[in-house]
């Protein structure tokens, strides 16, 4: 039975415990999207070790990911620290509203 | 060949956050320079320059150099401690004075950072450096450090995303141990908040610089909604309100102070660009996660 290739990305290991910078987040998001868009692949973004994130980073990483990749399970976030939940909810909700 | 005229500039007394407009007036010969001139700067009566003032001076001088300003004579402060402070903050180097002597031991910066320029993605390094100034001078927990770092990163990133400033941004930091304050000043000589915001058709009709700056501090307001989310300034404002500190934005003719105290003013001296400064109370809590909880709890209709 063929196995689904899984890529695990741990932002804290690459960027430190405080995630800041829209451009840094954009680069990470593109990497995640590319990997998830490959045939049958799955990407796990493991947020172990993340202590805080800036609004720009969160908006870029969480709110701009294509919904179909999240809904299909191609991209999964794991170990999202409790303090980050309000920010993730908020930026996601903001992007779903009409922009002006 | 015509002699190069002399440009006389005098800086005196203390330039705190509250005295930025006076500094703008005093620097106006440099900011409005349109031909080569040799600088003669009188600092004899200078008492202090806050980080925002240092950043503004640095930005003005570098812009002046681009327009033909030449370093020249500088009369140093009468006060030796003030003189040493300017040396530590590299002001004389900025003013093109090479023949000064330091009669103190220059140590690594502790609780302050001389003005640093950023023009690209290295802004996050500058934000990190400014944060270190705080942690060197007072005990901070991880949350407070992260909170300061996040705000400074957002403010510095705004320069690159919105200012259209060829010279980039300038940032300086200072901890005032006795009064329990930490200040960072970030300055650019770009297009200013009002002009930037009006690029978004939704805000094209905003009348007045104060209204434009106040609007820019609201949640979800940005000149570039496809790329940005308009959260950074709002979160910084709320964070400092909870801390007892302030956020001041000076752009065009507008001054807007938000946070624990609030005021607005329209002045007759326009700043060609944007000055953003934060004042953090170092003996009060600083927790950005509490701000995130608050904006999430209120849903989409947050009213601060």
mmCIF file with all atom_site columns, C-alpha atoms in Angstrom, chain A residues 18-24 26 51-57 59-60 64 83-87 89-91 93-95 97 99-100, chain B residues 121 123-124 146 149-150 153-154 157 161 200 202-203 219-220 222 225-229 231-232 235 288-289 292-293 295-296 299-300:
data_model
loop_
_atom_site.group_PDB
_atom_site.id
_atom_site.type_symbol
_atom_site.label_atom_id
_atom_site.label_alt_id
_atom_site.label_comp_id
_atom_site.label_asym_id
_atom_site.label_entity_id
_atom_site.label_seq_id
_atom_site.pdbx_PDB_ins_code
_atom_site.Cartn_x
_atom_site.Cartn_y
_atom_site.Cartn_z
_atom_site.occupancy
_atom_site.B_iso_or_equiv
_atom_site.pdbx_formal_charge
_atom_site.auth_seq_id
_atom_site.auth_comp_id
_atom_site.auth_asym_id
_atom_site.auth_atom_id
_atom_site.pdbx_PDB_model_num
ATOM 1  C CA . UNK A 1 18  ? 9.180   34.401 18.599 1.00 0.00 ? 18  UNK A CA 1
ATOM 2  C CA . UNK A 1 19  ? 7.891   34.409 15.022 1.00 0.00 ? 19  UNK A CA 1
ATOM 3  C CA . UNK A 1 20  ? 8.017   37.824 13.345 1.00 0.00 ? 20  UNK A CA 1
ATOM 4  C CA . UNK A 1 21  ? 8.231   39.271 9.862  1.00 0.00 ? 21  UNK A CA 1
ATOM 5  C CA . UNK A 1 22  ? 5.735   39.117 7.027  1.00 0.00 ? 22  UNK A CA 1
ATOM 6  C CA . UNK A 1 23  ? 8.357   38.274 4.400  1.00 0.00 ? 23  UNK A CA 1
ATOM 7  C CA . UNK A 1 24  ? 9.762   35.456 6.513  1.00 0.00 ? 24  UNK A CA 1
ATOM 8  C CA . UNK A 1 26  ? 5.532   34.408 3.254  1.00 0.00 ? 26  UNK A CA 1
ATOM 9  C CA . UNK A 1 51  ? 6.139   31.286 22.349 1.00 0.00 ? 51  UNK A CA 1
ATOM 10 C CA . UNK A 1 52  ? 4.607   34.176 20.417 1.00 0.00 ? 52  UNK A CA 1
ATOM 11 C CA . UNK A 1 53  ? 4.012   35.510 16.936 1.00 0.00 ? 53  UNK A CA 1
ATOM 12 C CA . UNK A 1 54  ? 3.543   38.931 15.407 1.00 0.00 ? 54  UNK A CA 1
ATOM 13 C CA . UNK A 1 55  ? 0.225   39.811 13.765 1.00 0.00 ? 55  UNK A CA 1
ATOM 14 C CA . UNK A 1 56  ? 1.938   40.076 10.368 1.00 0.00 ? 56  UNK A CA 1
ATOM 15 C CA . UNK A 1 57  ? 3.523   36.656 10.654 1.00 0.00 ? 57  UNK A CA 1
ATOM 16 C CA . UNK A 1 59  ? -1.733  36.753 9.054  1.00 0.00 ? 59  UNK A CA 1
ATOM 17 C CA . UNK A 1 60  ? 0.706   35.597 6.387  1.00 0.00 ? 60  UNK A CA 1
ATOM 18 C CA . UNK A 1 64  ? -3.428  33.287 3.659  1.00 0.00 ? 64  UNK A CA 1
ATOM 19 C CA . UNK A 1 83  ? -1.553  31.635 23.800 1.00 0.00 ? 83  UNK A CA 1
ATOM 20 C CA . UNK A 1 84  ? -1.496  31.662 19.987 1.00 0.00 ? 84  UNK A CA 1
ATOM 21 C CA . UNK A 1 85  ? -5.078  30.457 19.532 1.00 0.00 ? 85  UNK A CA 1
ATOM 22 C CA . UNK A 1 86  ? -6.747  33.893 19.827 1.00 0.00 ? 86  UNK A CA 1
ATOM 23 C CA . UNK A 1 87  ? -4.356  35.421 17.293 1.00 0.00 ? 87  UNK A CA 1
ATOM 24 C CA . UNK A 1 89  ? -8.609  32.780 15.118 1.00 0.00 ? 89  UNK A CA 1
ATOM 25 C CA . UNK A 1 90  ? -8.556  36.524 14.746 1.00 0.00 ? 90  UNK A CA 1
ATOM 26 C CA . UNK A 1 91  ? -6.342  36.796 11.653 1.00 0.00 ? 91  UNK A CA 1
ATOM 27 C CA . UNK A 1 93  ? -11.569 35.670 10.663 1.00 0.00 ? 93  UNK A CA 1
ATOM 28 C CA . UNK A 1 94  ? -10.231 39.045 9.434  1.00 0.00 ? 94  UNK A CA 1
ATOM 29 C CA . UNK A 1 95  ? -9.194  37.604 6.063  1.00 0.00 ? 95  UNK A CA 1
ATOM 30 C CA . UNK A 1 97  ? -14.236 39.455 5.816  1.00 0.00 ? 97  UNK A CA 1
ATOM 31 C CA . UNK A 1 99  ? -11.271 43.758 2.446  1.00 0.00 ? 99  UNK A CA 1
ATOM 32 C CA . UNK A 1 100 ? -11.196 47.518 2.195  1.00 0.00 ? 100 UNK A CA 1
ATOM 33 C CA . UNK B 2 121 ? 14.700  42.896 5.371  1.00 0.00 ? 121 UNK B CA 1
ATOM 34 C CA . UNK B 2 123 ? 14.947  45.598 9.770  1.00 0.00 ? 123 UNK B CA 1
ATOM 35 C CA . UNK B 2 124 ? 14.279  42.612 12.016 1.00 0.00 ? 124 UNK B CA 1
ATOM 36 C CA . UNK B 2 146 ? 8.508   38.938 23.003 1.00 0.00 ? 146 UNK B CA 1
ATOM 37 C CA . UNK B 2 149 ? 10.160  42.539 19.925 1.00 0.00 ? 149 UNK B CA 1
ATOM 38 C CA . UNK B 2 150 ? 6.883   41.967 18.103 1.00 0.00 ? 150 UNK B CA 1
ATOM 39 C CA . UNK B 2 153 ? 9.253   44.431 14.289 1.00 0.00 ? 153 UNK B CA 1
ATOM 40 C CA . UNK B 2 154 ? 5.808   45.584 13.154 1.00 0.00 ? 154 UNK B CA 1
ATOM 41 C CA . UNK B 2 157 ? 8.326   46.650 8.846  1.00 0.00 ? 157 UNK B CA 1
ATOM 42 C CA . UNK B 2 161 ? 6.000   48.380 3.315  1.00 0.00 ? 161 UNK B CA 1
ATOM 43 C CA . UNK B 2 200 ? -6.275  52.806 -0.663 1.00 0.00 ? 200 UNK B CA 1
ATOM 44 C CA . UNK B 2 202 ? -11.423 53.327 0.728  1.00 0.00 ? 202 UNK B CA 1
ATOM 45 C CA . UNK B 2 203 ? -9.515  56.161 2.444  1.00 0.00 ? 203 UNK B CA 1
ATOM 46 C CA . UNK B 2 219 ? -8.023  47.832 13.526 1.00 0.00 ? 219 UNK B CA 1
ATOM 47 C CA . UNK B 2 220 ? -7.977  46.464 9.996  1.00 0.00 ? 220 UNK B CA 1
ATOM 48 C CA . UNK B 2 222 ? -4.085  49.499 5.837  1.00 0.00 ? 222 UNK B CA 1
ATOM 49 C CA . UNK B 2 225 ? -5.220  45.179 2.187  1.00 0.00 ? 225 UNK B CA 1
ATOM 50 C CA . UNK B 2 226 ? -4.152  42.414 -0.168 1.00 0.00 ? 226 UNK B CA 1
ATOM 51 C CA . UNK B 2 227 ? -0.720  42.200 1.443  1.00 0.00 ? 227 UNK B CA 1
ATOM 52 C CA . UNK B 2 228 ? -1.196  43.674 4.928  1.00 0.00 ? 228 UNK B CA 1
ATOM 53 C CA . UNK B 2 229 ? -3.872  43.291 7.578  1.00 0.00 ? 229 UNK B CA 1
ATOM 54 C CA . UNK B 2 231 ? -3.264  44.975 12.877 1.00 0.00 ? 231 UNK B CA 1
ATOM 55 C CA . UNK B 2 232 ? 0.261   45.968 13.959 1.00 0.00 ? 232 UNK B CA 1
ATOM 56 C CA . UNK B 2 235 ? -2.073  45.980 18.701 1.00 0.00 ? 235 UNK B CA 1
ATOM 57 C CA . UNK B 2 288 ? 0.829   40.912 23.884 1.00 0.00 ? 288 UNK B CA 1
ATOM 58 C CA . UNK B 2 289 ? -1.044  37.640 24.310 1.00 0.00 ? 289 UNK B CA 1
ATOM 59 C CA . UNK B 2 292 ? -4.694  39.065 21.250 1.00 0.00 ? 292 UNK B CA 1
ATOM 60 C CA . UNK B 2 293 ? -7.261  37.555 23.649 1.00 0.00 ? 293 UNK B CA 1
ATOM 61 C CA . UNK B 2 295 ? -9.325  41.429 20.108 1.00 0.00 ? 295 UNK B CA 1
ATOM 62 C CA . UNK B 2 296 ? -10.395 37.845 19.533 1.00 0.00 ? 296 UNK B CA 1
ATOM 63 C CA . UNK B 2 299 ? -15.221 39.254 17.386 1.00 0.00 ? 299 UNK B CA 1
ATOM 64 C CA . UNK B 2 300 ? -15.070 41.446 14.345 1.00 0.00 ? 300 UNK B CA 1
#
